[in-house]
mmCIF file of C-alpha atoms (C1' of nucleotides) in Angstrom:
data_model
loop_
_atom_site.group_PDB
_atom_site.id
_atom_site.type_symbol
_atom_site.label_atom_id
_atom_site.label_comp_id
_atom_site.label_asym_id
_atom_site.label_seq_id
_atom_site.Cartn_x
_atom_site.Cartn_y
_atom_site.Cartn_z
ATOM 1 C CA MET D 1434 90.002 111.638 104.665
ATOM 2 C CA ARG D 1435 92.950 109.846 106.286
ATOM 3 C CA LEU D 1436 95.716 111.837 104.583
ATOM 4 C CA ARG D 1437 94.303 114.831 106.420
ATOM 5 C CA HIS D 1438 94.959 113.182 109.779
ATOM 6 C CA ALA D 1439 98.414 111.973 108.773
ATOM 7 C CA LEU D 1440 99.344 115.578 107.952
ATOM 8 C CA LEU D 1441 97.835 116.825 111.224
ATOM 9 C CA VAL D 1442 99.949 114.307 113.174
ATOM 10 C CA LEU D 1443 103.129 115.664 111.599
ATOM 11 C CA LEU D 1444 102.053 119.294 111.945
ATOM 12 C CA ALA D 1445 101.192 118.762 115.637
ATOM 13 C CA GLU D 1446 104.909 118.245 116.233
ATOM 14 C CA ARG D 1447 106.010 121.473 114.508
ATOM 15 C CA PRO D 1448 105.224 123.616 111.429
ATOM 16 C CA HIS D 1449 106.269 122.295 108.016
ATOM 17 C CA THR D 1450 106.191 123.312 104.376
ATOM 18 C CA GLY D 1451 104.466 121.000 101.906
ATOM 19 C CA TYR D 1452 107.872 120.000 100.639
ATOM 20 C CA GLU D 1453 109.052 119.049 104.121
ATOM 21 C CA LEU D 1454 105.890 117.024 104.750
ATOM 22 C CA THR D 1455 106.494 115.132 101.517
ATOM 23 C CA ARG D 1456 110.052 114.323 102.605
ATOM 24 C CA ARG D 1457 109.031 113.254 106.121
ATOM 25 C CA MET D 1458 106.353 110.971 104.674
ATOM 26 C CA ARG D 1459 109.029 109.323 102.561
ATOM 27 C CA GLU D 1460 111.779 109.121 105.188
ATOM 28 C CA THR D 1461 110.032 108.812 108.542
ATOM 29 C CA VAL D 1462 106.444 107.690 108.278
ATOM 30 C CA SER D 1463 106.870 105.452 105.237
ATOM 31 C CA LEU D 1464 106.657 102.415 107.541
ATOM 32 C CA PHE D 1465 102.886 102.856 107.602
ATOM 33 C CA TRP D 1466 101.908 105.859 105.496
ATOM 34 C CA SER D 1467 102.904 107.640 102.299
ATOM 35 C CA ALA D 1468 101.750 110.363 99.959
ATOM 36 C CA GLN D 1469 103.054 112.242 96.928
ATOM 37 C CA HIS D 1470 103.471 116.002 96.844
ATOM 38 C CA SER D 1471 100.755 116.150 94.187
ATOM 39 C CA GLN D 1472 98.345 114.922 96.828
ATOM 40 C CA ILE D 1473 99.750 116.899 99.753
ATOM 41 C CA TYR D 1474 99.650 120.422 98.267
ATOM 42 C CA PRO D 1475 95.926 120.425 97.407
ATOM 43 C CA GLU D 1476 95.077 118.784 100.742
ATOM 44 C CA LEU D 1477 96.970 121.468 102.696
ATOM 45 C CA ALA D 1478 95.026 124.138 100.802
ATOM 46 C CA ALA D 1479 91.747 122.397 101.678
ATOM 47 C CA MET D 1480 92.771 122.073 105.327
ATOM 48 C CA ALA D 1481 93.598 125.783 105.462
ATOM 49 C CA ALA D 1482 90.187 126.561 103.938
ATOM 50 C CA ASP D 1483 88.614 124.446 106.705
ATOM 51 C CA GLY D 1484 90.604 126.266 109.404
ATOM 52 C CA LEU D 1485 92.584 123.218 110.588
ATOM 53 C CA VAL D 1486 95.900 124.808 109.633
ATOM 54 C CA GLY D 1487 97.215 128.287 108.978
ATOM 55 C CA PHE D 1488 100.177 129.306 106.839
ATOM 56 C CA GLU D 1489 102.745 132.036 106.526
ATOM 57 C CA ALA D 1490 104.034 132.808 103.059
ATOM 58 C CA SER D 1491 107.599 133.878 102.449
ATOM 59 C CA SER D 1492 109.643 134.314 99.307
ATOM 60 C CA GLY D 1493 111.045 130.969 98.272
ATOM 61 C CA PRO D 1494 113.195 129.627 95.481
ATOM 62 C CA GLY D 1495 111.382 129.259 92.194
ATOM 63 C CA PRO D 1496 108.461 131.245 90.835
ATOM 64 C CA ARG D 1497 106.029 130.748 93.737
ATOM 65 C CA GLN D 1498 105.882 131.668 97.371
ATOM 66 C CA LYS D 1499 106.972 129.216 100.053
ATOM 67 C CA LYS D 1500 104.208 128.431 102.568
ATOM 68 C CA THR D 1501 104.924 127.225 106.100
ATOM 69 C CA TYR D 1502 101.862 125.515 107.570
ATOM 70 C CA ALA D 1503 101.098 125.355 111.314
ATOM 71 C CA ILE D 1504 98.301 123.488 113.084
ATOM 72 C CA THR D 1505 95.506 125.582 114.644
ATOM 73 C CA ASP D 1506 93.516 124.936 117.822
ATOM 74 C CA ALA D 1507 90.691 123.619 115.635
ATOM 75 C CA GLY D 1508 93.217 121.284 114.006
ATOM 76 C CA ARG D 1509 94.372 119.990 117.396
ATOM 77 C CA ASP D 1510 90.758 119.361 118.413
ATOM 78 C CA GLU D 1511 90.048 117.498 115.195
ATOM 79 C CA LEU D 1512 93.192 115.390 115.672
ATOM 80 C CA ARG D 1513 92.382 114.525 119.296
ATOM 81 C CA ASP D 1514 88.810 113.560 118.358
ATOM 82 C CA TRP D 1515 89.970 111.339 115.522
ATOM 83 C CA LEU D 1516 92.626 109.622 117.670
ATOM 84 C CA GLY D 1517 89.979 108.626 120.214
ATOM 85 C CA SER D 1518 87.297 107.663 117.666
ATOM 86 C CA ALA D 1519 86.373 104.067 116.809
ATOM 87 C CA TYR D 1520 88.718 102.289 114.429
ATOM 88 C CA VAL D 1521 87.047 100.765 111.383
ATOM 89 C CA ARG D 1522 89.264 98.247 109.629
ATOM 90 C CA LYS D 1523 89.592 98.679 105.871
ATOM 91 C CA PRO D 1524 89.356 95.564 103.680
ATOM 92 C CA PRO D 1525 92.945 94.379 103.234
ATOM 93 C CA ARG D 1526 94.502 93.833 99.821
ATOM 94 C CA ASP D 1527 97.569 91.639 100.120
ATOM 95 C CA GLU D 1528 99.095 90.605 96.827
ATOM 96 C CA LEU D 1529 101.492 88.122 98.421
ATOM 97 C CA LEU D 1530 98.574 86.279 99.998
ATOM 98 C CA LEU D 1531 96.597 86.377 96.774
ATOM 99 C CA ARG D 1532 99.513 84.606 95.125
ATOM 100 C CA ALA D 1533 99.576 82.008 97.896
ATOM 101 C CA PHE D 1534 95.886 81.414 97.373
ATOM 102 C CA GLY D 1535 96.473 80.869 93.668
ATOM 103 C CA SER D 1536 99.518 78.620 94.035
ATOM 104 C CA ALA D 1537 97.718 75.701 92.398
ATOM 105 C CA SER D 1538 98.002 77.608 89.086
ATOM 106 C CA ALA D 1539 101.672 78.520 89.533
ATOM 107 C CA ASP D 1540 105.010 76.971 88.804
ATOM 108 C CA PRO D 1541 105.845 76.043 92.427
ATOM 109 C CA HIS D 1542 109.551 76.838 92.129
ATOM 110 C CA ASP D 1543 108.956 80.264 90.569
ATOM 111 C CA LEU D 1544 106.510 81.138 93.308
ATOM 112 C CA ALA D 1545 108.855 79.845 96.028
ATOM 113 C CA ALA D 1546 111.548 82.137 94.608
ATOM 114 C CA VAL D 1547 109.191 85.107 94.939
ATOM 115 C CA TYR D 1548 108.680 84.311 98.631
ATOM 116 C CA LEU D 1549 112.394 83.852 99.283
ATOM 117 C CA THR D 1550 113.154 87.217 97.662
ATOM 118 C CA GLU D 1551 110.584 88.859 99.909
ATOM 119 C CA ALA D 1552 112.016 87.033 102.942
ATOM 120 C CA ASP D 1553 115.451 88.465 102.135
ATOM 121 C CA ARG D 1554 114.050 91.959 101.852
ATOM 122 C CA LEU D 1555 112.267 91.581 105.187
ATOM 123 C CA ALA D 1556 115.446 90.275 106.834
ATOM 124 C CA SER D 1557 117.373 93.393 105.829
ATOM 125 C CA VAL D 1558 114.480 95.605 106.947
ATOM 126 C CA LEU D 1559 114.540 93.855 110.324
ATOM 127 C CA GLU D 1560 118.264 94.536 110.681
ATOM 128 C CA GLU D 1561 117.601 98.217 110.093
ATOM 129 C CA TYR D 1562 114.790 98.204 112.660
ATOM 130 C CA ALA D 1563 117.046 96.581 115.253
ATOM 131 C CA GLY D 1564 119.476 99.490 114.898
ATOM 132 C CA ILE D 1565 116.735 102.091 115.352
ATOM 133 C CA ARG D 1566 115.378 100.172 118.331
ATOM 134 C CA ALA D 1567 118.743 100.238 120.063
ATOM 135 C CA GLU D 1568 118.816 104.036 119.640
ATOM 136 C CA LEU D 1569 115.247 104.513 120.882
ATOM 137 C CA GLU D 1570 115.561 102.206 123.867
ATOM 138 C CA VAL D 1571 118.104 104.420 125.629
ATOM 139 C CA MET D 1572 115.808 107.456 125.285
ATOM 140 C CA PRO D 1573 113.579 107.975 128.354
ATOM 141 C CA GLU D 1574 111.117 109.994 126.197
ATOM 142 C CA ALA D 1575 110.071 106.730 124.520
ATOM 143 C CA ASP D 1576 108.155 105.782 127.678
ATOM 144 C CA ASP D 1577 106.280 109.076 127.929
ATOM 145 C CA PRO D 1578 102.975 109.026 125.962
ATOM 146 C CA THR D 1579 103.048 112.826 125.628
ATOM 147 C CA ARG D 1580 106.293 112.729 123.607
ATOM 148 C CA PRO D 1581 106.596 111.985 119.866
ATOM 149 C CA GLU D 1582 109.301 109.369 120.600
ATOM 150 C CA PHE D 1583 106.639 107.255 122.336
ATOM 151 C CA GLY D 1584 104.767 106.974 119.044
ATOM 152 C CA TRP D 1585 107.950 106.177 117.131
ATOM 153 C CA MET D 1586 108.627 103.342 119.572
ATOM 154 C CA LEU D 1587 105.105 101.902 119.187
ATOM 155 C CA ALA D 1588 105.322 102.033 115.388
ATOM 156 C CA LEU D 1589 108.750 100.417 115.450
ATOM 157 C CA LEU D 1590 107.642 97.580 117.735
ATOM 158 C CA HIS D 1591 104.740 96.915 115.374
ATOM 159 C CA GLY D 1592 107.079 96.919 112.399
ATOM 160 C CA ILE D 1593 109.408 94.416 114.069
ATOM 161 C CA ALA D 1594 106.592 92.095 115.151
ATOM 162 C CA THR D 1595 104.785 92.001 111.794
ATOM 163 C CA ALA D 1596 107.935 91.867 109.654
ATOM 164 C CA THR D 1597 109.180 88.935 111.730
ATOM 165 C CA ALA D 1598 105.870 87.085 111.374
ATOM 166 C CA ARG D 1599 105.761 87.737 107.631
ATOM 167 C CA HIS D 1600 109.390 86.775 107.137
ATOM 168 C CA ASP D 1601 108.900 83.442 108.842
ATOM 169 C CA TRP D 1602 105.728 82.834 106.853
ATOM 170 C CA CYS D 1603 107.539 83.525 103.564
ATOM 171 C CA VAL D 1604 110.278 81.040 104.442
ATOM 172 C CA ASP D 1605 107.695 78.427 105.433
ATOM 173 C CA ALA D 1606 105.625 79.022 102.278
ATOM 174 C CA ALA D 1607 108.713 78.537 100.085
ATOM 175 C CA ARG D 1608 109.590 75.346 101.967
ATOM 176 C CA ARG D 1609 106.077 73.938 101.547
ATOM 177 C CA LEU D 1610 106.043 74.808 97.837
ATOM 178 C CA ASN D 1611 109.371 73.110 97.207
ATOM 179 C CA ALA D 1612 108.486 70.097 99.367
ATOM 180 C CA GLY D 1613 105.488 69.334 97.159
ATOM 181 C CA SER D 1614 107.526 68.237 94.146
ATOM 182 C CA MET H 293 95.389 95.478 87.568
ATOM 183 C CA ARG H 294 95.331 93.217 90.603
ATOM 184 C CA LEU H 295 91.561 92.600 90.670
ATOM 185 C CA ARG H 296 92.038 90.927 87.310
ATOM 186 C CA HIS H 297 94.413 88.395 88.845
ATOM 187 C CA ALA H 298 92.210 87.846 91.873
ATOM 188 C CA LEU H 299 89.352 86.928 89.539
ATOM 189 C CA LEU H 300 91.610 84.667 87.452
ATOM 190 C CA VAL H 301 92.652 82.803 90.625
ATOM 191 C CA LEU H 302 89.019 82.056 91.449
ATOM 192 C CA LEU H 303 88.117 81.212 87.850
ATOM 193 C CA ALA H 304 91.084 78.822 87.589
ATOM 194 C CA GLU H 305 89.323 76.614 90.116
ATOM 195 C CA ARG H 306 86.033 76.477 88.227
ATOM 196 C CA PRO H 307 83.654 78.699 86.193
ATOM 197 C CA HIS H 308 81.624 81.316 88.057
ATOM 198 C CA THR H 309 79.043 83.984 87.401
ATOM 199 C CA GLY H 310 79.855 87.540 88.433
ATOM 200 C CA TYR H 311 77.418 87.149 91.279
ATOM 201 C CA GLU H 312 79.192 84.027 92.546
ATOM 202 C CA LEU H 313 82.577 85.734 92.328
ATOM 203 C CA THR H 314 81.243 88.612 94.407
ATOM 204 C CA ARG H 315 80.006 86.190 97.051
ATOM 205 C CA ARG H 316 83.243 84.189 97.130
ATOM 206 C CA MET H 317 85.239 87.402 97.528
ATOM 207 C CA ARG H 318 83.116 88.240 100.534
ATOM 208 C CA GLU H 319 83.003 84.801 102.139
ATOM 209 C CA THR H 320 86.232 83.080 101.206
ATOM 210 C CA VAL H 321 88.938 85.474 100.058
ATOM 211 C CA SER H 322 87.978 88.397 102.297
ATOM 212 C CA LEU H 323 90.974 87.586 104.505
ATOM 213 C CA PHE H 324 93.203 89.324 101.937
ATOM 214 C CA TRP H 325 91.107 90.584 99.053
ATOM 215 C CA SER H 326 87.711 92.114 98.368
ATOM 216 C CA ALA H 327 85.715 93.751 95.620
ATOM 217 C CA GLN H 328 82.178 94.950 95.026
ATOM 218 C CA HIS H 329 79.993 93.652 92.231
ATOM 219 C CA SER H 330 80.087 97.109 90.647
ATOM 220 C CA GLN H 331 83.794 96.580 90.110
ATOM 221 C CA ILE H 332 83.633 92.921 89.146
ATOM 222 C CA TYR H 333 81.069 93.092 86.320
ATOM 223 C CA PRO H 334 82.922 95.671 84.207
ATOM 224 C CA GLU H 335 86.255 93.915 84.865
ATOM 225 C CA LEU H 336 84.870 90.570 83.662
ATOM 226 C CA ALA H 337 83.668 92.273 80.483
ATOM 227 C CA ALA H 338 87.130 93.775 79.950
ATOM 228 C CA MET H 339 88.795 90.397 80.592
ATOM 229 C CA ALA H 340 86.506 88.755 78.048
ATOM 230 C CA ALA H 341 87.415 91.471 75.534
ATOM 231 C CA ASP H 342 91.092 90.675 76.185
ATOM 232 C CA GLY H 343 90.502 86.954 75.714
ATOM 233 C CA LEU H 344 91.435 85.911 79.260
ATOM 234 C CA VAL H 345 87.971 84.512 79.936
ATOM 235 C CA GLY H 346 85.024 83.327 77.889
ATOM 236 C CA PHE H 347 81.382 83.229 78.900
ATOM 237 C CA GLU H 348 78.208 81.337 78.192
ATOM 238 C CA ALA H 349 74.968 83.238 78.491
ATOM 239 C CA SER H 350 71.805 81.606 79.713
ATOM 240 C CA SER H 351 68.438 82.967 80.720
ATOM 241 C CA GLY H 352 68.550 84.102 84.315
ATOM 242 C CA PRO H 353 66.211 85.675 86.784
ATOM 243 C CA GLY H 354 65.617 89.353 86.216
ATOM 244 C CA PRO H 355 65.679 91.303 82.963
ATOM 245 C CA ARG H 356 69.230 90.376 81.836
ATOM 246 C CA GLN H 357 71.001 87.219 80.796
ATOM 247 C CA LYS H 358 73.103 85.274 83.274
ATOM 248 C CA LYS H 359 76.726 84.884 82.175
ATOM 249 C CA THR H 360 78.931 82.058 83.380
ATOM 250 C CA TYR H 361 82.594 82.928 82.920
ATOM 251 C CA ALA H 362 85.359 80.346 82.389
ATOM 252 C CA ILE H 363 89.112 80.918 82.193
ATOM 253 C CA THR H 364 90.762 80.431 78.778
ATOM 254 C CA ASP H 365 94.224 79.079 77.968
ATOM 255 C CA ALA H 366 95.402 82.674 77.547
ATOM 256 C CA GLY H 367 93.992 83.408 80.987
ATOM 257 C CA ARG H 368 95.874 80.484 82.521
ATOM 258 C CA ASP H 369 99.100 81.671 80.886
ATOM 259 C CA GLU H 370 98.584 85.194 82.177
ATOM 260 C CA LEU H 371 97.902 83.866 85.678
ATOM 261 C CA ARG H 372 100.962 81.593 85.715
ATOM 262 C CA ASP H 373 103.194 84.450 84.477
ATOM 263 C CA TRP H 374 101.879 86.828 87.129
ATOM 264 C CA LEU H 375 102.293 84.279 89.936
ATOM 265 C CA GLY H 376 105.972 83.850 89.070
ATOM 266 C CA SER H 377 106.681 87.552 88.438
ATOM 267 C CA ALA H 378 108.569 89.804 90.849
ATOM 268 C CA TYR H 379 106.554 91.076 93.793
ATOM 269 C CA VAL H 380 106.588 94.841 94.232
ATOM 270 C CA ARG H 381 105.389 95.900 97.645
ATOM 271 C CA LYS H 382 102.746 98.628 97.691
ATOM 272 C CA PRO H 383 103.181 101.499 100.173
ATOM 273 C CA PRO H 384 101.248 100.430 103.272
ATOM 274 C CA ARG H 385 98.528 102.583 104.814
ATOM 275 C CA ASP H 386 97.854 101.463 108.363
ATOM 276 C CA GLU H 387 95.488 103.693 110.285
ATOM 277 C CA LEU H 388 96.139 101.948 113.603
ATOM 278 C CA LEU H 389 99.852 102.700 113.304
ATOM 279 C CA LEU H 390 99.185 106.261 112.253
ATOM 280 C CA ARG H 391 97.254 106.682 115.477
ATOM 281 C CA ALA H 392 100.137 105.202 117.463
ATOM 282 C CA PHE H 393 102.493 107.642 115.807
ATOM 283 C CA GLY H 394 100.243 110.529 116.809
ATOM 284 C CA SER H 395 99.635 109.390 120.391
ATOM 285 C CA ALA H 396 101.307 112.516 121.793
ATOM 286 C CA SER H 397 98.226 114.468 120.602
ATOM 287 C CA ALA H 398 95.689 111.994 121.985
ATOM 288 C CA ASP H 399 93.899 111.387 125.237
ATOM 289 C CA PRO H 400 95.936 108.306 126.271
ATOM 290 C CA HIS H 401 92.985 106.458 127.819
ATOM 291 C CA ASP H 402 90.752 106.994 124.787
ATOM 292 C CA LEU H 403 93.478 105.728 122.489
ATOM 293 C CA ALA H 404 94.203 102.737 124.748
ATOM 294 C CA ALA H 405 90.511 101.847 124.546
ATOM 295 C CA VAL H 406 90.721 101.855 120.744
ATOM 296 C CA TYR H 407 93.592 99.353 120.879
ATOM 297 C CA LEU H 408 91.831 97.104 123.378
ATOM 298 C CA THR H 409 88.710 97.021 121.192
ATOM 299 C CA GLU H 410 90.835 95.971 118.232
ATOM 300 C CA ALA H 411 92.614 93.365 120.372
ATOM 301 C CA ASP H 412 89.221 91.856 121.269
ATOM 302 C CA ARG H 413 88.202 91.713 117.629
ATOM 303 C CA LEU H 414 91.486 90.023 116.717
ATOM 304 C CA ALA H 415 91.073 87.500 119.535
ATOM 305 C CA SER H 416 87.702 86.385 118.196
ATOM 306 C CA VAL H 417 89.086 86.254 114.648
ATOM 307 C CA LEU H 418 91.897 84.020 115.910
ATOM 308 C CA GLU H 419 89.390 81.670 117.515
ATOM 309 C CA GLU H 420 87.626 81.330 114.177
ATOM 310 C CA TYR H 421 90.931 80.665 112.391
ATOM 311 C CA ALA H 422 91.806 77.936 114.885
ATOM 312 C CA GLY H 423 88.613 76.133 113.959
ATOM 313 C CA ILE H 424 89.322 76.335 110.227
ATOM 314 C CA ARG H 425 92.879 75.183 110.816
ATOM 315 C CA ALA H 426 91.702 72.074 112.637
ATOM 316 C CA GLU H 427 89.523 71.225 109.633
ATOM 317 C CA LEU H 428 92.279 71.856 107.091
ATOM 318 C CA GLU H 429 94.991 69.988 108.953
ATOM 319 C CA VAL H 430 93.283 66.620 108.552
ATOM 320 C CA MET H 431 93.049 67.111 104.776
ATOM 321 C CA PRO H 432 95.997 65.599 102.889
ATOM 322 C CA GLU H 433 95.296 67.974 99.936
ATOM 323 C CA ALA H 434 96.604 70.852 102.055
ATOM 324 C CA ASP H 435 100.149 69.551 101.524
ATOM 325 C CA ASP H 436 99.844 69.288 97.748
ATOM 326 C CA PRO H 437 100.810 72.552 95.968
ATOM 327 C CA THR H 438 98.679 71.622 92.949
ATOM 328 C CA ARG H 439 95.481 71.667 95.053
ATOM 329 C CA PRO H 440 93.473 74.771 96.049
ATOM 330 C CA GLU H 441 93.494 73.606 99.693
ATOM 331 C CA PHE H 442 97.255 74.185 99.762
ATOM 332 C CA GLY H 443 96.680 77.882 99.090
ATOM 333 C CA TRP H 444 93.916 78.061 101.719
ATOM 334 C CA MET H 445 96.345 76.602 104.257
ATOM 335 C CA LEU H 446 99.070 79.118 103.399
ATOM 336 C CA ALA H 447 96.660 82.035 103.629
ATOM 337 C CA LEU H 448 95.312 80.764 106.930
ATOM 338 C CA LEU H 449 98.770 80.343 108.453
ATOM 339 C CA HIS H 450 99.576 83.906 107.430
ATOM 340 C CA GLY H 451 96.362 85.147 108.962
ATOM 341 C CA ILE H 452 97.080 83.393 112.249
ATOM 342 C CA ALA H 453 100.666 84.639 112.436
ATOM 343 C CA THR H 454 99.919 88.286 111.643
ATOM 344 C CA ALA H 455 96.714 88.479 113.696
ATOM 345 C CA THR H 456 98.593 87.083 116.690
ATOM 346 C CA ALA H 457 101.426 89.602 116.286
ATOM 347 C CA ARG H 458 98.986 92.465 115.885
ATOM 348 C CA HIS H 459 96.856 91.351 118.822
ATOM 349 C CA ASP H 460 99.853 91.228 121.137
ATOM 350 C CA TRP H 461 101.016 94.623 119.879
ATOM 351 C CA CYS H 462 97.592 96.166 120.566
ATOM 352 C CA VAL H 463 97.600 94.850 124.133
ATOM 353 C CA ASP H 464 101.146 96.119 124.683
ATOM 354 C CA ALA H 465 100.339 99.532 123.172
ATOM 355 C CA ALA H 466 97.329 99.921 125.510
ATOM 356 C CA ARG H 467 99.473 98.918 128.481
ATOM 357 C CA ARG H 468 102.183 101.460 127.601
ATOM 358 C CA LEU H 469 99.592 104.212 127.083
ATOM 359 C CA ASN H 470 97.950 103.562 130.444
ATOM 360 C CA ALA H 471 101.289 103.168 132.245
ATOM 361 C CA GLY H 472 102.305 106.692 131.259
ATOM 362 C CA SER H 473 99.827 108.473 133.498
ATOM 363 C "C1'" DT N 379 52.647 90.129 101.286
ATOM 364 C "C1'" DG N 380 57.086 91.025 102.346
ATOM 365 C "C1'" DT N 381 61.854 89.649 102.579
ATOM 366 C "C1'" DT N 382 65.897 87.183 101.038
ATOM 367 C "C1'" DG N 383 68.625 85.374 97.348
ATOM 368 C "C1'" DC N 384 69.905 85.320 92.496
ATOM 369 C "C1'" DA N 385 71.440 88.090 88.826
ATOM 370 C "C1'" DT N 386 73.367 92.218 86.114
ATOM 371 C "C1'" DG N 387 74.373 96.534 85.190
ATOM 372 C "C1'" DT N 388 75.558 102.257 85.471
ATOM 373 C "C1'" DA N 389 76.959 106.788 87.723
ATOM 374 C "C1'" DA N 390 79.159 109.820 90.865
ATOM 375 C "C1'" DG N 391 82.755 110.772 93.575
ATOM 376 C "C1'" DG N 392 86.972 109.913 96.692
ATOM 377 C "C1'" DG N 393 91.742 108.822 97.050
ATOM 378 C "C1'" DG N 394 96.089 107.805 94.965
ATOM 379 C "C1'" DT N 395 99.926 107.518 91.258
ATOM 380 C "C1'" DT N 396 102.359 109.215 87.375
ATOM 381 C "C1'" DA N 397 103.528 112.710 84.527
ATOM 382 C "C1'" DC N 398 103.790 117.581 83.130
ATOM 383 C "C1'" DA N 399 105.488 122.220 84.325
ATOM 384 C "C1'" DT N 400 108.471 126.062 86.408
ATOM 385 C "C1'" DG N 401 112.593 128.017 88.465
ATOM 386 C "C1'" DA N 402 116.230 129.562 92.122
ATOM 387 C "C1'" DT N 403 120.341 128.062 94.904
ATOM 388 C "C1'" DT N 404 124.205 125.226 96.145
ATOM 389 C "C1'" DG N 405 127.933 122.167 95.463
ATOM 390 C "C1'" DA N 406 130.828 118.898 92.425
ATOM 391 C "C1'" DT S 938 128.286 123.176 83.566
ATOM 392 C "C1'" DC S 939 125.652 119.699 85.356
ATOM 393 C "C1'" DA S 940 123.148 117.609 88.985
ATOM 394 C "C1'" DA S 941 120.770 117.754 93.248
ATOM 395 C "C1'" DT S 942 117.936 120.100 96.528
ATOM 396 C "C1'" DC S 943 114.356 123.285 97.635
ATOM 397 C "C1'" DA S 944 109.803 124.665 96.419
ATOM 398 C "C1'" DT S 945 104.902 124.648 94.451
ATOM 399 C "C1'" DG S 946 101.507 123.606 91.607
ATOM 400 C "C1'" DT S 947 98.099 121.069 87.659
ATOM 401 C "C1'" DA S 948 96.196 117.194 84.709
ATOM 402 C "C1'" DA S 949 95.169 112.590 83.377
ATOM 403 C "C1'" DC S 950 94.205 108.358 84.760
ATOM 404 C "C1'" DC S 951 93.400 104.120 87.734
ATOM 405 C "C1'" DC S 952 91.166 101.800 91.394
ATOM 406 C "C1'" DC S 953 87.622 101.464 94.649
ATOM 407 C "C1'" DT S 954 83.224 102.624 97.324
ATOM 408 C "C1'" DT S 955 78.590 104.041 97.550
ATOM 409 C "C1'" DA S 956 74.447 104.647 95.591
ATOM 410 C "C1'" DC S 957 71.023 104.130 91.897
ATOM 411 C "C1'" DA S 958 68.372 100.843 89.009
ATOM 412 C "C1'" DT S 959 65.823 96.494 87.480
ATOM 413 C "C1'" DG S 960 63.261 92.182 88.195
ATOM 414 C "C1'" DC S 961 62.331 86.953 88.918
ATOM 415 C "C1'" DA S 962 61.848 82.981 92.265
ATOM 416 C "C1'" DA S 963 61.431 80.935 96.698
ATOM 417 C "C1'" DC S 964 60.014 81.011 101.216
ATOM 418 C "C1'" DA S 965 57.873 82.616 105.546
#
DNA sequence: TGTTGCATGTAAGGGGTTACATGATTGA
DNA sequence: TCAATCATGTAACCCCTTACATGCAACA
């Protein structure tokens, strides 16, 4: 039930409609989480049934009512408990590494090209991160653990560190593959 | 259908029973892939139906026959094609980052403890990797892209690089959380 | 005698993606 | 008038985990 906690994190900041949550997942949190609206709407209904969120309905565009969800005290408790609970790592599934492991069965140049393409993508992602970092670094809120900007900063630093490591690995993997022949 | 390719990678090396594939997933490939036997047995049957693998049955322990699966030429073609095909990144789901993003709703000390526990785990993982690396580095096969050891080396280097980055991030995140109060 | 390893399967359910379905408002 | 944005839902399907189910051989 991790989607539940992702939604609680966003709702702890301020109330949202399901549509807004879908957009924020895509635009803001997509660095480390994502979900489709088809998953979010039923989950919000279940969370309301469990008392973690409440909603106010108002007339919206289209045939149905628009529902604005807000976190409840029970929701805040659940979120705080989960944030402090033990982290259990999920088995990773990394397709890029699986390919590396199987390189003996590949055309080395084709596989090297795959890694170089990914390295390029990561390089442009890193440029984007550098811009966001410059914006965040001048904000004093980023040093205050009670502010949302603190979490943004942590997530960004993680993104920069891992994307850099992966970028360099991709370049090295391509070099090793091409050096072999 | 990525499990299919994971199994083809292992079968390209040599024939295996479903039981052996399950064990190798757990012991060898678990750094970046995993699967349960309940998933592997039906998939092997489907791959045989599609002509990617063949099997020889022999009498085994227990009530059923033991089946040793071997990759076919069609399987090798499929594997080579997949290894050279474009990589499409899957949306990541990183619970540790989700927690960082929600830190404003957490007890900072509890959350810092979670990160320090994970940092400890990563430190011991890194020690283990260093040992494997020392073994691999004296093997000349690790530089030859046509040998399985080459892929092991690549996967290991990735593991070391990302575990290091993540370890350092965990320590930094705990420091920032504790510095705030 | 009891546990571990070898060996293969099925069933139920959770979580996620893709596609189907509806319809008002705003701006080009 | 056409497209995009806002807004909410359902259905089918895929992938994966957990649990159920069977039974021989080797070893302590």
